[in-house]
Tab-separated table of C-alpha atoms in Angstrom:
chain	number	residue	atom	x	y	z
N	378	SER	CA	60.486	120.713	44.299
N	379	ALA	CA	63.739	120.761	46.215
N	380	ARG	CA	63.784	122.839	49.323
N	381	VAL	CA	65.979	125.936	49.187
N	382	CYS	CA	67.780	127.034	52.337
N	383	LYS	CA	67.741	130.801	52.643
N	384	ARG	CA	70.229	132.687	54.814
N	385	THR	CA	67.363	134.039	56.934
N	386	ASP	CA	66.161	130.506	57.577
N	387	VAL	CA	69.467	128.822	58.392
N	388	TYR	CA	68.574	127.421	61.807
N	389	GLU	CA	64.911	126.623	61.111
N	390	GLY	CA	65.637	125.152	57.700
N	391	CYS	CA	68.282	122.811	56.378
N	392	MET	CA	71.035	123.798	58.789
N	393	GLY	CA	68.717	123.203	61.718
N	394	VAL	CA	67.934	119.704	60.460
N	395	LEU	CA	71.616	119.024	59.843
N	396	LEU	CA	72.696	120.173	63.293
N	397	THR	CA	69.887	118.265	64.964
N	398	THR	CA	70.779	115.096	63.054
N	399	LEU	CA	74.466	115.481	63.929
N	400	ARG	CA	73.618	116.052	67.579
N	401	LEU	CA	71.359	112.989	67.539
N	402	LEU	CA	74.090	110.811	66.037
N	403	VAL	CA	76.804	111.979	68.450
N	404	GLY	CA	74.525	111.703	71.465
N	405	THR	CA	73.328	108.231	70.491
N	406	LEU	CA	76.911	107.061	69.919
N	407	LEU	CA	78.134	108.363	73.283
N	408	LEU	CA	75.109	106.994	75.089
N	409	GLY	CA	75.506	103.598	73.388
N	410	VAL	CA	79.198	103.419	74.294
N	411	GLY	CA	78.408	104.359	77.878
N	412	ILE	CA	75.633	101.771	78.226
N	413	TYR	CA	77.674	98.967	76.669
N	414	GLY	CA	80.826	99.873	78.610
N	415	THR	CA	78.984	100.012	81.934
N	416	TRP	CA	77.231	96.708	81.281
N	417	ASP	CA	80.390	94.966	80.022
N	418	GLN	CA	82.518	96.139	82.954
N	419	HIS	CA	79.858	95.060	85.415
N	420	GLU	CA	79.524	91.634	83.797
N	421	ARG	CA	83.279	91.085	83.881
N	422	LYS	CA	83.566	92.087	87.519
N	423	TYR	CA	80.524	90.018	88.453
N	424	ALA	CA	81.916	86.943	86.683
N	425	THR	CA	85.283	87.378	88.394
N	426	GLU	CA	83.743	87.797	91.848
N	427	LYS	CA	81.449	84.820	91.227
N	428	GLY	CA	84.418	82.676	90.175
N	429	LEU	CA	86.422	83.746	93.215
N	430	ALA	CA	83.498	83.074	95.543
N	431	ALA	CA	83.158	79.557	94.147
N	432	LEU	CA	86.913	79.055	94.401
N	433	GLU	CA	86.867	80.288	98.001
N	434	VAL	CA	84.313	77.621	98.902
N	435	ILE	CA	86.326	74.925	97.166
N	436	SER	CA	89.629	76.009	98.678
N	437	ALA	CA	88.132	76.061	102.184
N	438	ASP	CA	88.115	72.271	102.061
N	439	GLY	CA	91.610	72.274	100.567
N	440	LEU	CA	92.563	72.007	96.919
N	441	PRO	CA	94.549	69.048	95.639
N	442	ARG	CA	98.255	69.842	95.458
N	443	ALA	CA	99.904	68.693	92.267
N	444	PRO	CA	103.628	67.931	92.119
N	445	THR	CA	105.742	70.167	89.915
N	446	ASP	CA	108.448	67.605	89.146
N	447	VAL	CA	106.168	65.131	87.390
N	448	MET	CA	103.238	65.646	85.028
N	449	ASP	CA	100.027	63.930	86.117
N	450	ASP	CA	96.966	64.259	83.855
N	451	SER	CA	94.645	63.126	86.634
N	452	TYR	CA	94.593	66.766	87.783
N	453	ASP	CA	93.459	68.107	84.408
N	454	ASP	CA	90.461	70.462	84.157
N	455	GLN	CA	90.138	71.217	87.881
N	456	PHE	CA	91.500	73.815	90.283
N	457	VAL	CA	94.829	72.666	91.669
N	458	LEU	CA	97.378	74.136	94.075
N	459	PHE	CA	100.970	74.282	92.840
N	460	GLN	CA	104.017	75.064	94.968
N	461	GLY	CA	107.471	75.221	93.468
N	462	ASP	CA	110.251	77.295	91.955
N	463	LEU	CA	109.333	79.491	89.016
N	464	GLU	CA	112.190	79.391	86.557
N	465	PRO	CA	113.409	82.676	85.095
N	466	VAL	CA	112.607	83.355	81.463
N	467	LYS	CA	114.510	85.715	79.214
N	468	VAL	CA	113.374	88.109	76.514
N	469	THR	CA	115.802	89.891	74.194
N	470	ASP	CA	115.707	92.971	72.017
N	471	SER	CA	117.984	91.985	69.152
N	472	LEU	CA	118.466	95.638	68.153
N	473	THR	CA	120.245	96.766	71.314
N	474	GLY	CA	121.068	93.409	72.876
N	475	VAL	CA	118.998	94.176	75.998
N	476	THR	CA	118.236	90.816	77.632
N	477	LEU	CA	116.135	90.552	80.781
N	478	ASN	CA	114.567	87.943	83.014
N	479	ALA	CA	111.126	89.208	82.057
N	480	THR	CA	107.867	88.045	80.530
N	481	TRP	CA	107.278	91.211	78.489
N	482	LEU	CA	109.582	93.916	77.145
N	483	LYS	CA	108.431	96.962	75.136
N	484	ARG	CA	110.844	99.113	73.131
N	485	GLN	CA	110.125	102.860	73.191
N	486	ILE	CA	112.029	105.181	70.856
N	487	GLU	CA	112.600	108.898	71.348
N	488	LEU	CA	114.120	111.169	68.707
N	489	LEU	CA	115.970	114.462	69.127
N	490	GLN	CA	113.876	116.836	67.026
N	491	TRP	CA	113.415	120.489	66.253
N	492	GLU	CA	110.612	122.281	68.085
N	493	GLU	CA	109.193	125.665	67.169
N	494	ASN	CA	108.325	128.261	69.800
N	495	ARG	CA	106.209	131.286	68.861
N	496	THR	CA	106.112	134.505	70.886
N	497	CYS	CA	103.427	137.038	70.010
N	498	GLU	CA	103.742	139.300	73.061
N	499	ASP	CA	106.061	142.198	73.777
N	500	ALA	CA	108.109	142.614	76.956
N	501	SER	CA	105.111	144.059	78.831
N	502	GLY	CA	102.945	141.048	77.980
N	503	ILE	CA	100.752	142.842	75.451
N	504	ARG	CA	99.744	140.551	72.616
N	505	LYS	CA	100.784	141.595	69.122
N	506	GLY	CA	99.290	140.526	65.821
N	507	ASN	CA	100.285	137.240	64.226
N	508	SER	CA	102.325	139.112	61.632
N	509	PHE	CA	104.583	140.386	64.441
N	510	CYS	CA	105.218	137.011	66.086
N	511	GLU	CA	108.793	135.929	66.726
N	512	TYR	CA	109.870	132.339	66.183
N	513	SER	CA	112.672	130.395	67.813
N	514	TYR	CA	113.833	126.830	67.344
N	515	HIS	CA	115.548	124.361	69.645
N	516	LYS	CA	115.924	120.602	69.894
N	517	VAL	CA	113.954	118.407	72.293
N	518	TRP	CA	113.650	114.683	72.948
N	519	SER	CA	110.189	113.445	72.018
N	520	PRO	CA	108.586	109.988	71.671
N	521	ASN	CA	106.229	111.489	69.066
N	522	LEU	CA	107.164	112.715	65.605
N	523	ILE	CA	107.086	116.522	65.374
N	524	ASN	CA	105.864	117.759	61.990
N	525	SER	CA	108.367	120.350	60.763
N	526	ASP	CA	106.406	121.031	57.559
N	527	ASP	CA	104.229	123.474	59.517
N	528	PHE	CA	107.175	125.478	60.850
N	529	ASP	CA	107.272	129.171	59.936
N	530	SER	CA	110.881	128.763	58.818
N	531	SER	CA	112.785	125.873	57.297
N	532	GLY	CA	116.107	127.230	58.522
N	533	SER	CA	119.190	128.278	56.614
N	534	ASP	CA	121.761	126.571	54.454
N	535	GLU	CA	123.821	125.871	57.574
N	536	ILE	CA	120.978	124.698	59.840
N	537	ARG	CA	117.799	123.104	58.517
N	538	TYR	CA	114.788	122.829	60.820
N	539	GLU	CA	113.719	119.478	59.427
N	540	ASN	CA	112.494	116.476	61.420
N	541	PRO	CA	112.300	112.855	60.264
N	542	LYS	CA	109.021	111.609	58.819
N	543	ARG	CA	109.230	108.247	60.567
N	544	LYS	CA	111.212	106.502	63.263
N	545	PRO	CA	114.283	104.548	62.159
N	546	HIS	CA	113.184	101.393	63.986
N	547	GLU	CA	109.924	99.718	64.966
N	548	GLU	CA	108.696	99.641	68.577
N	549	PRO	CA	107.738	96.001	69.122
N	550	ALA	CA	106.891	94.180	72.324
N	551	PHE	CA	108.905	91.050	73.083
N	552	ILE	CA	106.804	88.460	74.887
N	553	ALA	CA	107.588	85.264	76.728
N	554	GLU	CA	104.185	83.632	76.646
N	555	THR	CA	105.172	80.608	78.735
N	556	LEU	CA	106.971	80.265	82.064
N	557	LYS	CA	108.235	77.052	83.585
N	558	LEU	CA	107.142	75.700	86.955
N	559	GLY	CA	109.019	72.460	87.202
N	560	VAL	CA	107.847	70.328	84.289
N	561	TRP	CA	104.714	72.432	83.789
N	562	ASP	CA	104.250	75.305	81.345
N	563	LEU	CA	102.644	78.367	82.901
N	564	ALA	CA	100.546	80.800	80.833
N	565	SER	CA	102.223	84.083	81.817
N	566	ALA	CA	99.339	86.280	80.626
N	567	ASP	CA	96.935	84.679	83.117
N	568	TYR	CA	99.135	85.667	86.056
N	569	ALA	CA	100.473	88.971	84.734
N	570	ARG	CA	98.650	91.157	87.283
N	571	ALA	CA	100.911	89.776	90.021
N	572	PHE	CA	104.094	90.570	88.109
N	573	ASP	CA	106.312	93.614	88.582
N	574	PHE	CA	105.289	95.950	85.762
N	575	GLY	CA	106.912	99.290	85.022
N	576	PRO	CA	109.745	101.138	83.275
N	577	LEU	CA	113.168	99.539	83.131
N	578	THR	CA	115.176	101.244	85.858
N	579	ALA	CA	118.659	102.706	85.564
N	580	ALA	CA	120.013	100.049	87.940
N	581	GLU	CA	118.480	97.230	85.869
N	582	LEU	CA	119.815	98.733	82.664
N	583	ALA	CA	123.306	99.150	84.125
N	584	ALA	CA	123.442	95.394	84.753
N	585	VAL	CA	122.581	94.581	81.140
N	586	GLU	CA	125.282	93.785	78.573
N	587	LEU	CA	124.439	95.784	75.463
N	588	GLY	CA	125.254	94.973	71.869
N	589	ASP	CA	127.963	96.689	69.837
N	590	GLY	CA	127.225	100.288	68.989
N	591	TRP	CA	125.044	100.992	72.030
N	592	TYR	CA	125.666	102.406	75.504
N	593	ALA	CA	123.508	103.049	78.565
N	594	LYS	CA	123.075	106.332	80.416
N	595	GLN	CA	120.593	106.536	83.270
N	596	HIS	CA	117.484	104.653	82.045
N	597	TYR	CA	118.096	105.195	78.320
N	598	VAL	CA	120.056	103.292	75.679
N	599	TYR	CA	121.891	105.522	73.195
N	600	LYS	CA	123.353	104.751	69.795
N	601	LYS	CA	127.063	105.567	69.576
N	602	ASP	CA	127.040	106.769	65.967
N	603	ASP	CA	123.667	108.537	66.046
N	604	ALA	CA	123.078	111.197	68.691
N	605	THR	CA	119.447	111.726	67.628
N	606	ILE	CA	118.004	108.463	68.950
N	607	ARG	CA	117.559	106.990	72.405
N	608	ILE	CA	115.550	104.012	73.625
N	609	SER	CA	113.784	103.235	76.893
N	610	TYR	CA	111.886	100.119	77.923
N	611	VAL	CA	108.829	99.033	79.852
N	612	ARG	CA	108.971	95.515	81.264
N	613	SER	CA	106.995	92.945	83.224
N	614	ILE	CA	109.002	90.680	85.516
N	615	ALA	CA	107.625	87.499	87.031
N	616	PRO	CA	108.713	86.492	90.538
N	617	VAL	CA	111.654	84.089	90.501
N	618	GLY	CA	112.038	81.363	93.100
N	619	PRO	CA	109.429	79.715	95.334
N	620	VAL	CA	105.845	80.592	94.431
N	621	SER	CA	102.401	79.240	95.217
N	622	LEU	CA	99.608	79.452	92.712
N	623	ILE	CA	96.194	78.107	91.784
N	624	GLY	CA	95.587	77.012	88.238
N	625	ILE	CA	93.787	74.603	85.954
N	626	PRO	CA	96.211	72.107	84.367
N	627	ASP	CA	95.471	70.844	80.899
N	628	ALA	CA	97.864	68.748	78.804
N	629	GLY	CA	100.939	69.975	80.647
N	630	ARG	CA	99.965	73.647	80.745
N	631	ILE	CA	98.682	75.630	83.730
N	632	ALA	CA	96.190	78.382	82.953
N	633	LEU	CA	93.044	80.042	84.300
N	634	ASN	CA	89.540	80.412	82.929
N	635	ASP	CA	88.413	83.777	81.572
N	636	GLU	CA	86.693	84.832	84.791
N	637	LEU	CA	89.776	84.414	86.959
N	638	ALA	CA	92.500	85.537	84.551
N	639	ALA	CA	91.966	89.137	85.715
N	640	VAL	CA	93.082	88.427	89.289
N	641	PRO	CA	96.516	87.326	90.548
N	642	LEU	CA	96.127	83.775	91.845
N	643	ILE	CA	99.855	83.574	92.541
N	644	VAL	CA	101.957	84.677	95.524
N	645	THR	CA	105.640	84.530	96.293
N	646	GLY	CA	106.730	81.987	98.856
N	647	ILE	CA	104.821	79.012	100.186
N	648	ALA	CA	101.104	79.554	100.839
N	649	ASP	CA	97.997	77.420	100.972
N	650	ALA	CA	94.985	77.799	98.698
N	651	GLN	CA	92.980	79.856	101.181
N	652	GLN	CA	95.784	82.402	101.546
N	653	ILE	CA	96.078	82.759	97.770
N	654	VAL	CA	92.324	83.288	97.380
N	655	ASN	CA	92.252	85.868	100.189
N	656	PHE	CA	95.069	87.726	98.473
N	657	ALA	CA	93.223	87.625	95.145
N	658	LEU	CA	89.951	88.845	96.677
N	659	GLY	CA	91.697	92.069	97.643
N	660	ARG	CA	92.976	92.575	94.107
N	661	VAL	CA	89.784	92.322	92.048
N	662	PRO	CA	90.085	95.087	89.430
N	663	GLU	CA	87.847	98.086	89.962
N	664	THR	CA	85.053	98.698	87.505
N	665	GLN	CA	85.855	101.530	85.115
N	666	SER	CA	83.346	104.351	85.222
N	667	TRP	CA	81.515	105.025	81.963
N	668	PHE	CA	79.368	107.682	83.601
N	669	LEU	CA	80.981	110.490	81.581
N	670	TYR	CA	79.922	108.871	78.280
N	671	LEU	CA	76.359	108.535	79.532
N	672	PHE	CA	76.332	112.115	80.764
N	673	LEU	CA	77.704	113.618	77.538
N	674	GLY	CA	75.409	111.507	75.379
N	675	LEU	CA	72.388	112.742	77.299
N	676	MET	CA	73.625	116.346	77.106
N	677	PHE	CA	73.478	116.021	73.323
N	678	LEU	CA	70.100	114.282	73.252
N	679	LEU	CA	68.009	116.067	75.878
N	680	PRO	CA	67.481	119.408	74.049
N	681	LEU	CA	65.885	117.606	71.082
N	682	GLY	CA	62.261	118.645	70.521
N	683	ALA	CA	62.255	121.140	73.379
N	684	ARG	CA	62.698	124.289	71.320
N	685	LYS	CA	59.221	124.482	69.721
N	686	SER	CA	57.151	122.772	72.362
N	687	PRO	CA	54.887	125.098	74.410
N	688	ARG	CA	55.609	122.935	77.434
N	689	PHE	CA	59.241	124.061	77.253
N	690	ASP	CA	58.537	127.668	76.303
N	691	ALA	CA	59.966	129.094	79.541
N	692	TYR	CA	62.963	126.811	79.211
N	693	SER	CA	63.689	127.923	75.631
N	694	ARG	CA	63.567	131.621	76.642
N	695	ALA	CA	65.876	131.154	79.641
N	696	PRO	CA	69.550	132.272	79.440
N	697	ILE	CA	71.919	129.747	77.896
N	698	VAL	CA	73.759	129.247	81.195
N	699	GLY	CA	70.525	128.394	82.941
N	700	ARG	CA	69.455	125.975	80.207
N	701	LEU	CA	72.824	124.228	80.318
N	702	ALA	CA	72.642	123.936	84.097
N	703	VAL	CA	69.157	122.412	83.979
N	704	THR	CA	70.162	120.040	81.184
N	705	ALA	CA	73.340	119.014	83.027
N	706	VAL	CA	71.453	118.212	86.232
N	707	LEU	CA	68.826	116.232	84.327
N	708	ALA	CA	71.528	114.377	82.336
N	709	ALA	CA	73.426	113.521	85.525
N	710	VAL	CA	70.273	112.176	87.195
N	711	ILE	CA	69.324	110.034	84.182
N	712	ALA	CA	72.914	108.781	83.772
N	713	GLY	CA	72.943	107.822	87.443
N	714	ILE	CA	69.670	105.930	87.037
N	715	ILE	CA	70.996	104.085	83.968
N	716	THR	CA	74.199	103.152	85.812
N	717	PHE	CA	72.239	101.930	88.836
N	718	VAL	CA	69.937	99.804	86.679
N	719	LEU	CA	72.815	98.253	84.695
N	720	VAL	CA	74.983	97.550	87.737
N	721	TYR	CA	72.437	96.444	90.321
N	722	MET	CA	69.295	95.325	88.514
N	723	VAL	CA	70.364	93.690	85.240
C-alpha cells in the first residue's frame, strides 16, 4: 500500500526523504561543478605554461623572422617572429554611425524608466505595516528593463508609470576578426589579451562623427527625437604601428595554437622573440578558484546519514551553530584536499 505522510511524521517520513534527496542533488551538482572547474582550469593553465616553456627554449636559439611584405609558405606550421606595422581596422555601428579603429565594439543600451520607491517607516524610523506604506515614482537610467506591472500604482491619466517591455534596438557586438600585418592576415582573437579593452571614453566618442539623429554627451550617444534612450560602448583596440609578435603562419594567416591563445605574444615596437616570451610569461592568466563550489557542495552532502547514527549522537544533539561550524571546518578541509589533489597530483 502507498505510504501516507502524516503531519506528525513530516521530517521522518516523506518530507524527510524529499529534503534529503534535494540536498543530495544540489550538493552533488555543486561538488561536480567545483571538481570539473578546478580540473579544467588547471589543465588549461598547465597547457599554456607547458607551451610557453617549450617556446622559451625554441626562442632562446632565435626564431626565424618572416617578412611581412611577401607571403612565404616555407614558414607554415612553425613558430615565427614577425615585425612590422599593424594596419588599423575599423568597425562600425550602423545604427549610430559610430566608427572606430577597433577589433571589437559592443553596443549597450540604457532606457529612462520609472522606478518605484516604497517607504514603510515614519519620521522616527519606526516601521509601519505594509498597508501604511507610501509609494513614490521617479525616472532613472537603467541598462535593465524595470517591470512596471508590479508597481503599486499605474499612475494617472496625465502620467502613466509604464515602462517598455523590450528595448527598441538589439545590443550586438561588432567584430573585426582579421587584422592586417603587411600581406598577412592576423587572427585578432588570438592576440586580444594584449589589446586595449574597456569602455569607450568621452574623448574617443567626441572624435567620432555620428549619424543623423544622434549626438554625443560625455561617454553616451543620445537620440535627438527620443529622450528615453542612450547608448554606451565597450571596445577593444589593437595597437597601431610597429609591433612584434610570435605566431604560426598557415596559408597566409597568422594564428596561435589553443595553448598559447590565452597569452599575449605581441608587443608594441620592435622586440626579439625572447623579449616577447618573457613578456608573455608574466601575463599567464591566473587560475580561477572553484573552491567555493567544492565547499558549498560538501556543506550540503556532509550531514547525510549523520542524524540517526549512534556515532554522531553527540553531534546531532549539539546546537545548530556548533554543528554548522564543525561541518564548515570539515567541508573546508576536504575541499582543500580535493583542490590540492586536482592541481598538484592529477
